[in-house]
PDB file of C-alpha atoms and ligand atoms in Angstrom:
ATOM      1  CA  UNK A   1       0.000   0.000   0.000  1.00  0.00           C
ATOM      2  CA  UNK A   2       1.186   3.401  -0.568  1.00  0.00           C
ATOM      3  CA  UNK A   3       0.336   5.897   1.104  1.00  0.00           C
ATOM      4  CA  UNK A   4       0.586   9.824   0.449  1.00  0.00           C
ATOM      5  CA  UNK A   5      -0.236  10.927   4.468  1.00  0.00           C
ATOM      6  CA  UNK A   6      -0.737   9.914   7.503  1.00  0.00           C
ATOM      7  CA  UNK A   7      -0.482   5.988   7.877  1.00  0.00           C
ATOM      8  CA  UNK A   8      -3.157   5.455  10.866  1.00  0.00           C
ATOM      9  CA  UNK A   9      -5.255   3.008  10.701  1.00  0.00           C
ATOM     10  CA  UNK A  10      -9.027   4.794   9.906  1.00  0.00           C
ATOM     11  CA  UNK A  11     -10.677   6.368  13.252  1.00  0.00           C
ATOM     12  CA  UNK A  12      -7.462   5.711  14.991  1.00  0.00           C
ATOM     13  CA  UNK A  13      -6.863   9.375  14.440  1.00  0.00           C
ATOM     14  CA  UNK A  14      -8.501  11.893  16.574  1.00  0.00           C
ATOM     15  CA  UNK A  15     -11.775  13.165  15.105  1.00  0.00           C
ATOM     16  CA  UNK A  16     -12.538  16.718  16.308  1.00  0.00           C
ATOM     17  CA  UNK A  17     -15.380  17.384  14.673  1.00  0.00           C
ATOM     18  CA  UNK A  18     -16.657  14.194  15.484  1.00  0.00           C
ATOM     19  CA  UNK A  19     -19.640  13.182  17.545  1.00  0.00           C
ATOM     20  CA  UNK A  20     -18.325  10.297  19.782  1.00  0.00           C
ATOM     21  CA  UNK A  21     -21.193   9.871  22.221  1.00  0.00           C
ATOM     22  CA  UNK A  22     -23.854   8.950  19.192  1.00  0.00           C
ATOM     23  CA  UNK A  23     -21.352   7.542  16.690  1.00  0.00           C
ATOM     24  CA  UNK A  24     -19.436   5.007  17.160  1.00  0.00           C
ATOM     25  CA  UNK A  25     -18.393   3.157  14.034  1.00  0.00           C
ATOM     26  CA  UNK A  26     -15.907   4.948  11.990  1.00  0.00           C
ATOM     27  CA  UNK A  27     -17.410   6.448   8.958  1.00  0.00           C
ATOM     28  CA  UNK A  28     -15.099   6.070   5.878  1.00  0.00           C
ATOM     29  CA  UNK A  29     -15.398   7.927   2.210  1.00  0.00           C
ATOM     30  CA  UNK A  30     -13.952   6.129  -0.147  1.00  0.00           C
ATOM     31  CA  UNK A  31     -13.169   8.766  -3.302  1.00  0.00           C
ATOM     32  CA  UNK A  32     -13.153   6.580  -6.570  1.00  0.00           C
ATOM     33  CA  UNK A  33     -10.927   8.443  -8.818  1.00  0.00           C
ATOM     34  CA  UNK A  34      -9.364   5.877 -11.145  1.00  0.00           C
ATOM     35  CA  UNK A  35     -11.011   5.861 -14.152  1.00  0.00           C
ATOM     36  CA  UNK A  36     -10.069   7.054 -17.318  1.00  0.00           C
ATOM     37  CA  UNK A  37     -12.907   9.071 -18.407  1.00  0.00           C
ATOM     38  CA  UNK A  38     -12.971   7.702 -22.120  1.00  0.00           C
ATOM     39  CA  UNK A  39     -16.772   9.210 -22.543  1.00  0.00           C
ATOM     40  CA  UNK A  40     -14.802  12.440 -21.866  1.00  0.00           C
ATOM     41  CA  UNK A  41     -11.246  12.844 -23.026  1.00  0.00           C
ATOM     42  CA  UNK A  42      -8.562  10.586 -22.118  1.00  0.00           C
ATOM     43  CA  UNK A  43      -6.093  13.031 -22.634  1.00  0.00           C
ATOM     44  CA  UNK A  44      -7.748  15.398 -19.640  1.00  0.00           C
ATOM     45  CA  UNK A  45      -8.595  13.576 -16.671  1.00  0.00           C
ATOM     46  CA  UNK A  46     -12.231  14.572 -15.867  1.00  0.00           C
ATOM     47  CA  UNK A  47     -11.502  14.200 -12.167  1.00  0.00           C
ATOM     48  CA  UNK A  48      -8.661  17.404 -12.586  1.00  0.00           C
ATOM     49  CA  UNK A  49     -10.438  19.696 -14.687  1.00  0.00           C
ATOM     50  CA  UNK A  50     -11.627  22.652 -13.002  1.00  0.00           C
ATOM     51  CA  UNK A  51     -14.795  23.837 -12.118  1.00  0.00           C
ATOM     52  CA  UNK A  52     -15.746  27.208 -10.073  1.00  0.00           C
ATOM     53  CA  UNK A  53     -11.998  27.824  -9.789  1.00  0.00           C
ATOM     54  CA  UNK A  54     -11.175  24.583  -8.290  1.00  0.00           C
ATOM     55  CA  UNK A  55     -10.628  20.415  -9.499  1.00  0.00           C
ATOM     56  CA  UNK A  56     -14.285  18.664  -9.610  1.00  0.00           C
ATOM     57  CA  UNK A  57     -12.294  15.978  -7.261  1.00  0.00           C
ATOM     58  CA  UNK A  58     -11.508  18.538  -4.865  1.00  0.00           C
ATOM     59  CA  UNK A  59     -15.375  19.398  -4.820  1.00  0.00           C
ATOM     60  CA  UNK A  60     -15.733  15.979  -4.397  1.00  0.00           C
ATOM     61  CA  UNK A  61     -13.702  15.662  -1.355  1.00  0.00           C
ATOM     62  CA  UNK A  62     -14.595  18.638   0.406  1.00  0.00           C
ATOM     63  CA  UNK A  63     -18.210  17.242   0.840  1.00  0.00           C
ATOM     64  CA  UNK A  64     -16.406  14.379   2.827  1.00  0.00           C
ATOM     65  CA  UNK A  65     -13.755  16.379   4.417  1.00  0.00           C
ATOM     66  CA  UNK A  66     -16.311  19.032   5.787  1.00  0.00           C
ATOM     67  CA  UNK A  67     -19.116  16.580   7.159  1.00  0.00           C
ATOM     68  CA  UNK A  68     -18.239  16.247  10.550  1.00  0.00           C
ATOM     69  CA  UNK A  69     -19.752  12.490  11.003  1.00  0.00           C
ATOM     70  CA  UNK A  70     -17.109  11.485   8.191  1.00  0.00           C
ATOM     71  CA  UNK A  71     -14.337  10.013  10.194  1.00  0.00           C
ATOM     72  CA  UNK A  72     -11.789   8.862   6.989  1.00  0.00           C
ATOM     73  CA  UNK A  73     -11.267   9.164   3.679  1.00  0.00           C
ATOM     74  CA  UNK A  74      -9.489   7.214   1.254  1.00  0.00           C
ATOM     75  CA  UNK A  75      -8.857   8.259  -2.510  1.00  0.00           C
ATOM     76  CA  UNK A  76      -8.573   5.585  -5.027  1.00  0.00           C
ATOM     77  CA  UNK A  77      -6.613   7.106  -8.181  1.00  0.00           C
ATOM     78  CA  UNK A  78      -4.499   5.813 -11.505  1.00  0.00           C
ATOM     79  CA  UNK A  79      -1.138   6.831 -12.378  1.00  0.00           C
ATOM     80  CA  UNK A  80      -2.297   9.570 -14.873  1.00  0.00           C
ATOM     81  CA  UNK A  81      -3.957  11.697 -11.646  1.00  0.00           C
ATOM     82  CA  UNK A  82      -1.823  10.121  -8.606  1.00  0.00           C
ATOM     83  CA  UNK A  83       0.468  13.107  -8.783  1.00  0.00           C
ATOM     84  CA  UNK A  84      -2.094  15.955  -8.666  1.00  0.00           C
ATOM     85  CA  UNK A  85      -4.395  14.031  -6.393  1.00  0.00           C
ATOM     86  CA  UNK A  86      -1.636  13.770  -4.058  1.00  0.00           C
ATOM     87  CA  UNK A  87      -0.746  17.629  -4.473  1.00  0.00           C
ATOM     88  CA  UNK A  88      -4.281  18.474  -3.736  1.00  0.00           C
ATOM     89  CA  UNK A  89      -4.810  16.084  -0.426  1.00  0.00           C
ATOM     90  CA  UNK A  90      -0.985  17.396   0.571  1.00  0.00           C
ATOM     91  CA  UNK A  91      -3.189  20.413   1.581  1.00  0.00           C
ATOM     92  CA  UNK A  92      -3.329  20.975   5.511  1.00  0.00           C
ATOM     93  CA  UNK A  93      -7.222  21.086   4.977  1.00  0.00           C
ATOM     94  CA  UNK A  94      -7.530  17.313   4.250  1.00  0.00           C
ATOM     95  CA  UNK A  95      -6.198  15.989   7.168  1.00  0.00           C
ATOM     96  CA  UNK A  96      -9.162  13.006   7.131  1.00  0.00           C
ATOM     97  CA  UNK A  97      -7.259  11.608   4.141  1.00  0.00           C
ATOM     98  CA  UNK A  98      -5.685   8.683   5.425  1.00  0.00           C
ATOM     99  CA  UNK A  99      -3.870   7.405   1.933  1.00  0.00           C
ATOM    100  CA  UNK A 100      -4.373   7.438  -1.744  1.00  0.00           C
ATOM    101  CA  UNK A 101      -4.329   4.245  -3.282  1.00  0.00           C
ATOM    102  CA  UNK A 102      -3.978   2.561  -6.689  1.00  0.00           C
ATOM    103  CA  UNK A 103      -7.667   1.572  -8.376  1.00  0.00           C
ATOM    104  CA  UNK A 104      -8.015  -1.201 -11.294  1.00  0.00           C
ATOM    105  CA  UNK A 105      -9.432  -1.603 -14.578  1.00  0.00           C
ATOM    106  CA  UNK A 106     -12.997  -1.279 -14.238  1.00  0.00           C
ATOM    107  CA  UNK A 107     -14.687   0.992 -11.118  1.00  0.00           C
ATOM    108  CA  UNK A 108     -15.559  -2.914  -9.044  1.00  0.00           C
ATOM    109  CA  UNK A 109     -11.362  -3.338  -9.450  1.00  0.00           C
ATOM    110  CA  UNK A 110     -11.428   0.147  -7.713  1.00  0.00           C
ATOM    111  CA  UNK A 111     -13.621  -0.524  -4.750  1.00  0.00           C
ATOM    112  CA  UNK A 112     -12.059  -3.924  -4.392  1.00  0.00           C
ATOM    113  CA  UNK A 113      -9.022  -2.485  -3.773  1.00  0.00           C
ATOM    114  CA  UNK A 114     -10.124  -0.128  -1.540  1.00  0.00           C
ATOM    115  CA  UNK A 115     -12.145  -3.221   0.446  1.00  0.00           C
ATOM    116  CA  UNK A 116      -8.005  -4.471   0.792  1.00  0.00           C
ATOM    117  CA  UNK A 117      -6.946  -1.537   2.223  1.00  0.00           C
ATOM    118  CA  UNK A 118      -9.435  -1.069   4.660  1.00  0.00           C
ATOM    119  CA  UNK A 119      -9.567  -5.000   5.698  1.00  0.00           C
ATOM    120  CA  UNK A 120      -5.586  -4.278   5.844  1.00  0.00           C
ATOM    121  CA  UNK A 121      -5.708  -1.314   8.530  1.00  0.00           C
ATOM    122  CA  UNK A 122      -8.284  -3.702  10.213  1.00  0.00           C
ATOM    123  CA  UNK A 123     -11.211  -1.564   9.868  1.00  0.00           C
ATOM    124  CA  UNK A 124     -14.461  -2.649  11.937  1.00  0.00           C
ATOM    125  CA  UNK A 125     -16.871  -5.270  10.009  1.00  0.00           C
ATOM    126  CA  UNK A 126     -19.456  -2.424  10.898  1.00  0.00           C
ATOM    127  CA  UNK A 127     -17.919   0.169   9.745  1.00  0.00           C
ATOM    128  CA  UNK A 128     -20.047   2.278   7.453  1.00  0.00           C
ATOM    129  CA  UNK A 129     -18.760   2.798   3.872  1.00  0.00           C
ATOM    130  CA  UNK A 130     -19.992   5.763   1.326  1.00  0.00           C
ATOM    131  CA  UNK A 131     -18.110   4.806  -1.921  1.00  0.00           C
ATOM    132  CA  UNK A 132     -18.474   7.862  -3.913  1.00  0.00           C
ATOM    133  CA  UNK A 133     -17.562   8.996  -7.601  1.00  0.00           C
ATOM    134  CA  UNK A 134     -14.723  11.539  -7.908  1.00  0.00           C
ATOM    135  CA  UNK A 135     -16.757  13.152 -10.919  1.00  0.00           C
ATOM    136  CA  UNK A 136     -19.832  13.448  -8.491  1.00  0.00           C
ATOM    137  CA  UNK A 137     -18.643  17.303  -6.829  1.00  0.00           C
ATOM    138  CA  UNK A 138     -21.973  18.676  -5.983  1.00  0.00           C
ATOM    139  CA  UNK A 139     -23.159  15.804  -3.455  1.00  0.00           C
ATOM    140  CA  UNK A 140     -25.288  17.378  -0.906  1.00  0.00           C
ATOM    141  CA  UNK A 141     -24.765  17.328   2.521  1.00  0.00           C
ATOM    142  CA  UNK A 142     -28.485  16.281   3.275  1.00  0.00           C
ATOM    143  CA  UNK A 143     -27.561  12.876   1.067  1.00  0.00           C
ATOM    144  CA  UNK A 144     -24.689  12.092   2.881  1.00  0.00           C
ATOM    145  CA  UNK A 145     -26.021  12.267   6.159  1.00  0.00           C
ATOM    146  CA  UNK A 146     -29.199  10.204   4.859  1.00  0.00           C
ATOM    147  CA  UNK A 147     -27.017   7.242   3.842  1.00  0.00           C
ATOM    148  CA  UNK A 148     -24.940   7.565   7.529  1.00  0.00           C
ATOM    149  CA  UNK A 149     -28.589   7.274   9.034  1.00  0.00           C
ATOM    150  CA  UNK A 150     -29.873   4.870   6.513  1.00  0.00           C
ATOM    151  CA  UNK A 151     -26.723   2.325   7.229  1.00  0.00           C
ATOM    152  CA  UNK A 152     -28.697   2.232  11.263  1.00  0.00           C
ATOM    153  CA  UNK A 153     -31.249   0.809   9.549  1.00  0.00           C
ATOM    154  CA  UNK A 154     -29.994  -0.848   6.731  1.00  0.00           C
ATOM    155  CA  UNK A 155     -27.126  -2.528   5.419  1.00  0.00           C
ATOM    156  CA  UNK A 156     -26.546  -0.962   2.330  1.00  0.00           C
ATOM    157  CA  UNK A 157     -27.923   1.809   0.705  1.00  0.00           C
ATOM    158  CA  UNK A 158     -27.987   4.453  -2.345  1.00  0.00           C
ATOM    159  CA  UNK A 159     -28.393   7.959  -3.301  1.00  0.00           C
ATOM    160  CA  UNK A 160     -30.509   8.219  -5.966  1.00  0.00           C
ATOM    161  CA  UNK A 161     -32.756  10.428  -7.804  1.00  0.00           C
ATOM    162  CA  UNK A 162     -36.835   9.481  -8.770  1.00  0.00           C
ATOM    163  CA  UNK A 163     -37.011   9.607 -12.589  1.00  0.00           C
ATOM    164  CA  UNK A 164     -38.900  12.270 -14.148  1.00  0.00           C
ATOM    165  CA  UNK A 165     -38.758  11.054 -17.452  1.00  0.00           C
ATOM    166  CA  UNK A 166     -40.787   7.403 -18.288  1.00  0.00           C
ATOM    167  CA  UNK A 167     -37.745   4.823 -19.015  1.00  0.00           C
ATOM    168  CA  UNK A 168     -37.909   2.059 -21.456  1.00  0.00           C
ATOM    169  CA  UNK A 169     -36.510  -1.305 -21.576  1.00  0.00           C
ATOM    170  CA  UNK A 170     -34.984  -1.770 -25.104  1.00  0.00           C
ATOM    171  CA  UNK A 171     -34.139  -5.002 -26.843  1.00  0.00           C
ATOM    172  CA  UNK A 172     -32.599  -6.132 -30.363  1.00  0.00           C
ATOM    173  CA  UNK A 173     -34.906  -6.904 -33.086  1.00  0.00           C
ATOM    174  CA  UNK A 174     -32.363  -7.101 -36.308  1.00  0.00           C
ATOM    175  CA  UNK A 175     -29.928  -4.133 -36.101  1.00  0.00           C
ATOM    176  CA  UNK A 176     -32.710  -1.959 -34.433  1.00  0.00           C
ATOM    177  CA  UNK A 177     -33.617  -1.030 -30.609  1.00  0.00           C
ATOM    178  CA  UNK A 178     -37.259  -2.046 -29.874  1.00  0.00           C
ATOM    179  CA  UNK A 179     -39.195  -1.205 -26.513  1.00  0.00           C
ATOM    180  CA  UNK A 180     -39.497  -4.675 -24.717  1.00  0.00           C
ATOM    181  CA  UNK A 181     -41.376  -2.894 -21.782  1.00  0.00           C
ATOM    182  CA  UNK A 182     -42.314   0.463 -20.463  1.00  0.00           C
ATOM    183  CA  UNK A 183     -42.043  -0.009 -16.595  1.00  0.00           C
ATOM    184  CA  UNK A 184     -44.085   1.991 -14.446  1.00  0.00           C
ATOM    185  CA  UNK A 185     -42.273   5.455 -14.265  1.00  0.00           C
ATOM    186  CA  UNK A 186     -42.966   5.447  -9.742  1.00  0.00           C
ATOM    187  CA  UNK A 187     -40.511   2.960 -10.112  1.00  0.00           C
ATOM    188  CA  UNK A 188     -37.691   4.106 -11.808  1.00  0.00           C
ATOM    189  CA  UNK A 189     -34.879   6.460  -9.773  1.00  0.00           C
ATOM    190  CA  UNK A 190     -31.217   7.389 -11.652  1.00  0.00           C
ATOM    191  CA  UNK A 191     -28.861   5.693  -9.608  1.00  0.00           C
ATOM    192  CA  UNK A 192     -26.330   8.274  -8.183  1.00  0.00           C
ATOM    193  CA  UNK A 193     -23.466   8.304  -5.199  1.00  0.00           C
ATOM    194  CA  UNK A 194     -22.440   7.847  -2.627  1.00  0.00           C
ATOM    195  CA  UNK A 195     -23.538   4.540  -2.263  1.00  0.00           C
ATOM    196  CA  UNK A 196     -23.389   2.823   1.401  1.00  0.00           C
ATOM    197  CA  UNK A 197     -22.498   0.160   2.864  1.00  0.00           C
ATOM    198  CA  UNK A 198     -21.273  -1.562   6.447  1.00  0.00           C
ATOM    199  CA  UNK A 199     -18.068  -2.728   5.541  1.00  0.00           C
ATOM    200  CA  UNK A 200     -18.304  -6.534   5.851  1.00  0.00           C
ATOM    201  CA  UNK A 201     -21.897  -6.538   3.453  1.00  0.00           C
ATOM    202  CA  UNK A 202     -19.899  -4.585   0.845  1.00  0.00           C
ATOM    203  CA  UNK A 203     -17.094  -7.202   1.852  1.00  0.00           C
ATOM    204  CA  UNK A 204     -19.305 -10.733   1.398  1.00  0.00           C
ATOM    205  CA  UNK A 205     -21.110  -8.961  -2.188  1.00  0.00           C
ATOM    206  CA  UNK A 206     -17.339  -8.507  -3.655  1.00  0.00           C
ATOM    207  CA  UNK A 207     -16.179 -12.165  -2.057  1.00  0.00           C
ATOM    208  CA  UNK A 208     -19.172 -13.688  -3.972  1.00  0.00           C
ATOM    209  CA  UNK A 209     -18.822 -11.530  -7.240  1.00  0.00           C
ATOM    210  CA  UNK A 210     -15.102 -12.880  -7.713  1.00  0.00           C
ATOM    211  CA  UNK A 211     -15.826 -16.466  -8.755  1.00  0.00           C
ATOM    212  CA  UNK A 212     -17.802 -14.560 -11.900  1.00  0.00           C
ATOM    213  CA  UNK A 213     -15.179 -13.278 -14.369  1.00  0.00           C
ATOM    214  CA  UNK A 214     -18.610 -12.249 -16.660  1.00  0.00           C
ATOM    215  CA  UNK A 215     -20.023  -9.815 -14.084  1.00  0.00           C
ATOM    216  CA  UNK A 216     -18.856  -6.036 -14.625  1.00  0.00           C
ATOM    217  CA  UNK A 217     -21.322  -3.683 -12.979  1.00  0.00           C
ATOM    218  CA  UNK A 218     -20.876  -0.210 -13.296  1.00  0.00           C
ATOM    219  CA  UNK A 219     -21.970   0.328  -9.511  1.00  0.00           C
ATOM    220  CA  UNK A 220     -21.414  -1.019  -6.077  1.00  0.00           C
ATOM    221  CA  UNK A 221     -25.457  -1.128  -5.678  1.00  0.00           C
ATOM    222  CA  UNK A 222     -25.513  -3.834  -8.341  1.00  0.00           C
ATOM    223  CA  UNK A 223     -23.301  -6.241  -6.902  1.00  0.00           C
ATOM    224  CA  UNK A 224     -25.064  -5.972  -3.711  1.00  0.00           C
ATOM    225  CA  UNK A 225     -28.501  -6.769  -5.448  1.00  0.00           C
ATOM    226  CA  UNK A 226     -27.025  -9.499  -7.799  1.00  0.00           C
ATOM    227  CA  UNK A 227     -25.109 -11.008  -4.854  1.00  0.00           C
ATOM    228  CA  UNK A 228     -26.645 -11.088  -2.178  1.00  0.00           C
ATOM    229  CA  UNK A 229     -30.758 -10.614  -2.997  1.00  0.00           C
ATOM    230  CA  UNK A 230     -32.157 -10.819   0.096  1.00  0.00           C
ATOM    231  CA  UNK A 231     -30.276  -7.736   1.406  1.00  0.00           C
ATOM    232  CA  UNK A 232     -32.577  -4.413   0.902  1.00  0.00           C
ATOM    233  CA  UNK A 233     -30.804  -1.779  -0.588  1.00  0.00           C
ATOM    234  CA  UNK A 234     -32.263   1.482   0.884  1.00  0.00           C
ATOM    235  CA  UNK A 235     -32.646   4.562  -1.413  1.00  0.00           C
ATOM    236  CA  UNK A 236     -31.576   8.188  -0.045  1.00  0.00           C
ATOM    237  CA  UNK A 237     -32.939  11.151  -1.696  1.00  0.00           C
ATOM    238  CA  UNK A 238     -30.034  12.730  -4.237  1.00  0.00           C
ATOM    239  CA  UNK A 239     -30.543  15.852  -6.424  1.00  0.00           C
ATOM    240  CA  UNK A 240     -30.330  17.133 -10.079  1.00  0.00           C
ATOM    241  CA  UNK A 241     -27.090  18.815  -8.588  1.00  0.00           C
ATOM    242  CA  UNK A 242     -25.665  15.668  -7.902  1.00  0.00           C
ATOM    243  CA  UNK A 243     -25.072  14.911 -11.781  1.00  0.00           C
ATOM    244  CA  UNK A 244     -21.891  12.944 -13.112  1.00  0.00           C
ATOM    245  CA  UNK A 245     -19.281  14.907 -15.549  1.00  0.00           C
ATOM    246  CA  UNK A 246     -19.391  11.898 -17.756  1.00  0.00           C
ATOM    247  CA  UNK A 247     -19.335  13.824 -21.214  1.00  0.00           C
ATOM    248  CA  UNK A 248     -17.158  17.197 -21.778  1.00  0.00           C
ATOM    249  CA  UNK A 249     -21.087  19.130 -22.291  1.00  0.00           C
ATOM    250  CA  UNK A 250     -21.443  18.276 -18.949  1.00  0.00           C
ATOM    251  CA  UNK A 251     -19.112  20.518 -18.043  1.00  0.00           C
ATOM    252  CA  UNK A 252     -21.468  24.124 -18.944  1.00  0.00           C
ATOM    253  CA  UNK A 253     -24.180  22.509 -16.129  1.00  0.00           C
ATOM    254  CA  UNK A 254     -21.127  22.052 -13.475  1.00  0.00           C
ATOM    255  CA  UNK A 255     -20.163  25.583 -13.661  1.00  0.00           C
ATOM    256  CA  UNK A 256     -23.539  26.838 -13.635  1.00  0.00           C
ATOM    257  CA  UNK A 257     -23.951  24.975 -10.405  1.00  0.00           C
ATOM    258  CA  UNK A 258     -20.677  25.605  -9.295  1.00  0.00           C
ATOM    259  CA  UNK A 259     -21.605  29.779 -10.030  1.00  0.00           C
ATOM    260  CA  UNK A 260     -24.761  29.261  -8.335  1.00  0.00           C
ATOM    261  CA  UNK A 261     -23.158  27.320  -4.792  1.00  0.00           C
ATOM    262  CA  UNK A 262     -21.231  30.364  -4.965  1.00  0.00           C
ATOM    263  CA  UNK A 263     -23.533  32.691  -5.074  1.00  0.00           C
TER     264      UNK A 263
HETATM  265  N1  LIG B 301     -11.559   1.671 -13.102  1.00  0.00           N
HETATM  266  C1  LIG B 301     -12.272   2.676 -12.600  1.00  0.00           C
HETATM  267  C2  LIG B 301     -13.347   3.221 -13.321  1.00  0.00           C
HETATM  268  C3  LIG B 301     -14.032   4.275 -12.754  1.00  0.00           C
HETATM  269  N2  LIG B 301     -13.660   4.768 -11.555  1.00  0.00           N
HETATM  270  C4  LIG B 301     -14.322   5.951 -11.011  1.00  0.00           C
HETATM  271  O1  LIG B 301     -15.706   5.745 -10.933  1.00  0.00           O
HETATM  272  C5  LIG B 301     -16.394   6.971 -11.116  1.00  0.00           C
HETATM  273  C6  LIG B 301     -17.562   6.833 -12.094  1.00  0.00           C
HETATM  274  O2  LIG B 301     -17.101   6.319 -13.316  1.00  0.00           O
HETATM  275  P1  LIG B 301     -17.287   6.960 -14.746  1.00  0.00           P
HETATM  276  O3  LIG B 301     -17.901   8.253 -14.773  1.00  0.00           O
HETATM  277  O4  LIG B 301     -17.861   5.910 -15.598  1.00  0.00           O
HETATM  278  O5  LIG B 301     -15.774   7.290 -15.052  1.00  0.00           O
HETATM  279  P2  LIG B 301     -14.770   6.690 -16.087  1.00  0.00           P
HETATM  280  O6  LIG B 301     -14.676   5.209 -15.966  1.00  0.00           O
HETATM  281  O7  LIG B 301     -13.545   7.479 -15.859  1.00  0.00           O
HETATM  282  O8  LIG B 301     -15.464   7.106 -17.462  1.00  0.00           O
HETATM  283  P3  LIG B 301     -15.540   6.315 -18.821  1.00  0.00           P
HETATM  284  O9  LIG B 301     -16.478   5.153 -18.580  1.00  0.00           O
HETATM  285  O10 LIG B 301     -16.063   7.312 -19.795  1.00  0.00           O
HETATM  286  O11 LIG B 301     -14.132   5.866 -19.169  1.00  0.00           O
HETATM  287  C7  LIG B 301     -15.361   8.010 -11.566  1.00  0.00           C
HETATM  288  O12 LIG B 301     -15.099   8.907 -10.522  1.00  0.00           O
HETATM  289  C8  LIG B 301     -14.177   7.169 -11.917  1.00  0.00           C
HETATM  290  O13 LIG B 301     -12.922   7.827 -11.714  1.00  0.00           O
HETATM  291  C9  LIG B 301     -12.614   4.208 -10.856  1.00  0.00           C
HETATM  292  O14 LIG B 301     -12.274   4.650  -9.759  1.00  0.00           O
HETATM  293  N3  LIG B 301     -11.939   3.148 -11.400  1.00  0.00           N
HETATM  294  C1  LIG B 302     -21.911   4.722 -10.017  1.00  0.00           C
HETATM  295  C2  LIG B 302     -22.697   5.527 -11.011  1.00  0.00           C
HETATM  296  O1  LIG B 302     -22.197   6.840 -11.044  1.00  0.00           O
HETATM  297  C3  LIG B 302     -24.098   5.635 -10.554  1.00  0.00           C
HETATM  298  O2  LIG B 302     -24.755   6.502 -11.376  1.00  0.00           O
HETATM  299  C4  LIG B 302     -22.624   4.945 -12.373  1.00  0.00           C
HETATM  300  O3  LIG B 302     -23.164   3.689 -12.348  1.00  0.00           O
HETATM  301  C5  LIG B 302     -21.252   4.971 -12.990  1.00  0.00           C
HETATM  302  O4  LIG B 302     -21.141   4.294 -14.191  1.00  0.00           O
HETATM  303  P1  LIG B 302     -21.750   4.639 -15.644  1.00  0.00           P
HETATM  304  O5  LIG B 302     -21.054   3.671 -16.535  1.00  0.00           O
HETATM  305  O6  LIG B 302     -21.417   6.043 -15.987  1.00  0.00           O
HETATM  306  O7  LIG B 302     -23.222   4.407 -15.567  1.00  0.00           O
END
């Protein structure tokens, strides 16, 4: 493991903004920042490019770094951004940032490294997770704090956002895109991050999703519902504001909100 701060074991630091008396598990961020933003331009990592005058991941971490139930956070990063992302956590402000890692391939290599790191520094099995996307910098505070109270409840659980639009479920018929069905719209939400878990239900989903080279899911939420079905999956209210910078037009819509957080 490398490490670009402090090497303490999560929560063995002293938290103080903390609230010991009504939390007791440490509460850990885990910053997924290793992707390679292909939808956006490989040649500018999405995470680094600035919006309102500062990198979307630094956004990103902020919302961690300034809740004070957040006890650790953890950036997972490639070698194109491990530099900067180390400049910008070298910062006195981020002193929650226990280490920045190296992710994998595809975003479940990511979080399974992260799982190592934290089973490494011997993190509680209830420990509550919130994996959340790098390219995510406007989550609210009010969604953050609703998957921390959701994980008292539940085991795992997901920001996401009720559809507004009706959704339809396209198949193949020839070399076209048919509607197979139209589900009912009440239904549908956009799945969004963070997504939370207590750290040995996020642990058993990934321990069972290894023996199947065939499953890649593009979230954590999936390979808790594919893996282990019985466990309810509890949805926390996100926002429009929440969006992913997935495509370079995305980028107008961050510094509009960016402008308007400001303002
Ligand atoms: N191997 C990967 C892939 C993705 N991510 C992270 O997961 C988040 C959501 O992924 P996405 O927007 O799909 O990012 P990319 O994989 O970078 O984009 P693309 O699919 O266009 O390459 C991002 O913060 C991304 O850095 C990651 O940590 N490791
Ligand atoms: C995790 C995620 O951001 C939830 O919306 C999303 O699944 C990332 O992957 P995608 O390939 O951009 O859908």
């Amino acid at each position: 493991m490398s490490e670009s701060r402090a090497s303490a074991a999560p929560s063995e630091v002293s938290q103080d903004n903390a609230e010991p008396e009504e939390q007791i598990q440490p509460v850990v961020a885990v910053i997924l920042a290793a992707g390679l933003g292909v939808r956006f331009d490989e040649s500018n990592p999405k995470q680094l490019v600035q919006v309102g005058g500062k990198p979307i991941i630094a956004w990103s971490i902020d919302a961690f770094q300034f809740n004070a139930r957040v006890t650790d956070i953890l950036v997972v990063v490639n070698d194109r951004v491990r530099e900067a992302v180390e400049a910008i956590v070298g910062d006195d402000t981020y002193d929650k940032v226990r280490t920045v890692i190296q992710g994998g391939i595809e975003r479940m290599d990511s979080t399974e490294a992260a799982l190592q790191t934290l089973a490494e520094a011997e993190i509680p099995q209830d420990a509550k997770l919130l994996i959340h996307d790098a390219v995510r910098p406007f989550v609210s505070q009010e969604s953050i704090n609703g998957c921390i109270d959701a994980l008292d409840t539940f085991n795992a659980a997901t920001v996401a956002l009720a559809s507004t639009d009706t959704m339809l479920m396209a198949g193949d018929l020839g070399e076209r895109k048919v509607v197979r069905q139209v589900p009912d719209r009440d239904s549908m939400f956009r799945a969004q991050t963070p997504q939370a878990f207590r750290f040995s239900t996020l642990r058993k989903a990934y321990d069972l999703a290894a023996a199947d080279p065939d499953f890649h899911p593009t979230d954590d939420t999936r390979v808790v519902v594919d893996r282990l079905p019985e466990e309810p999956v509890a949805i926390v209210a996100g926002s429009v504001t929440n969006m992913k910078i997935t495509l370079p037009s995305d980028v107008p819509m961050a510094e509009w909100i960016a402008r308007s957080l400001a303002g």
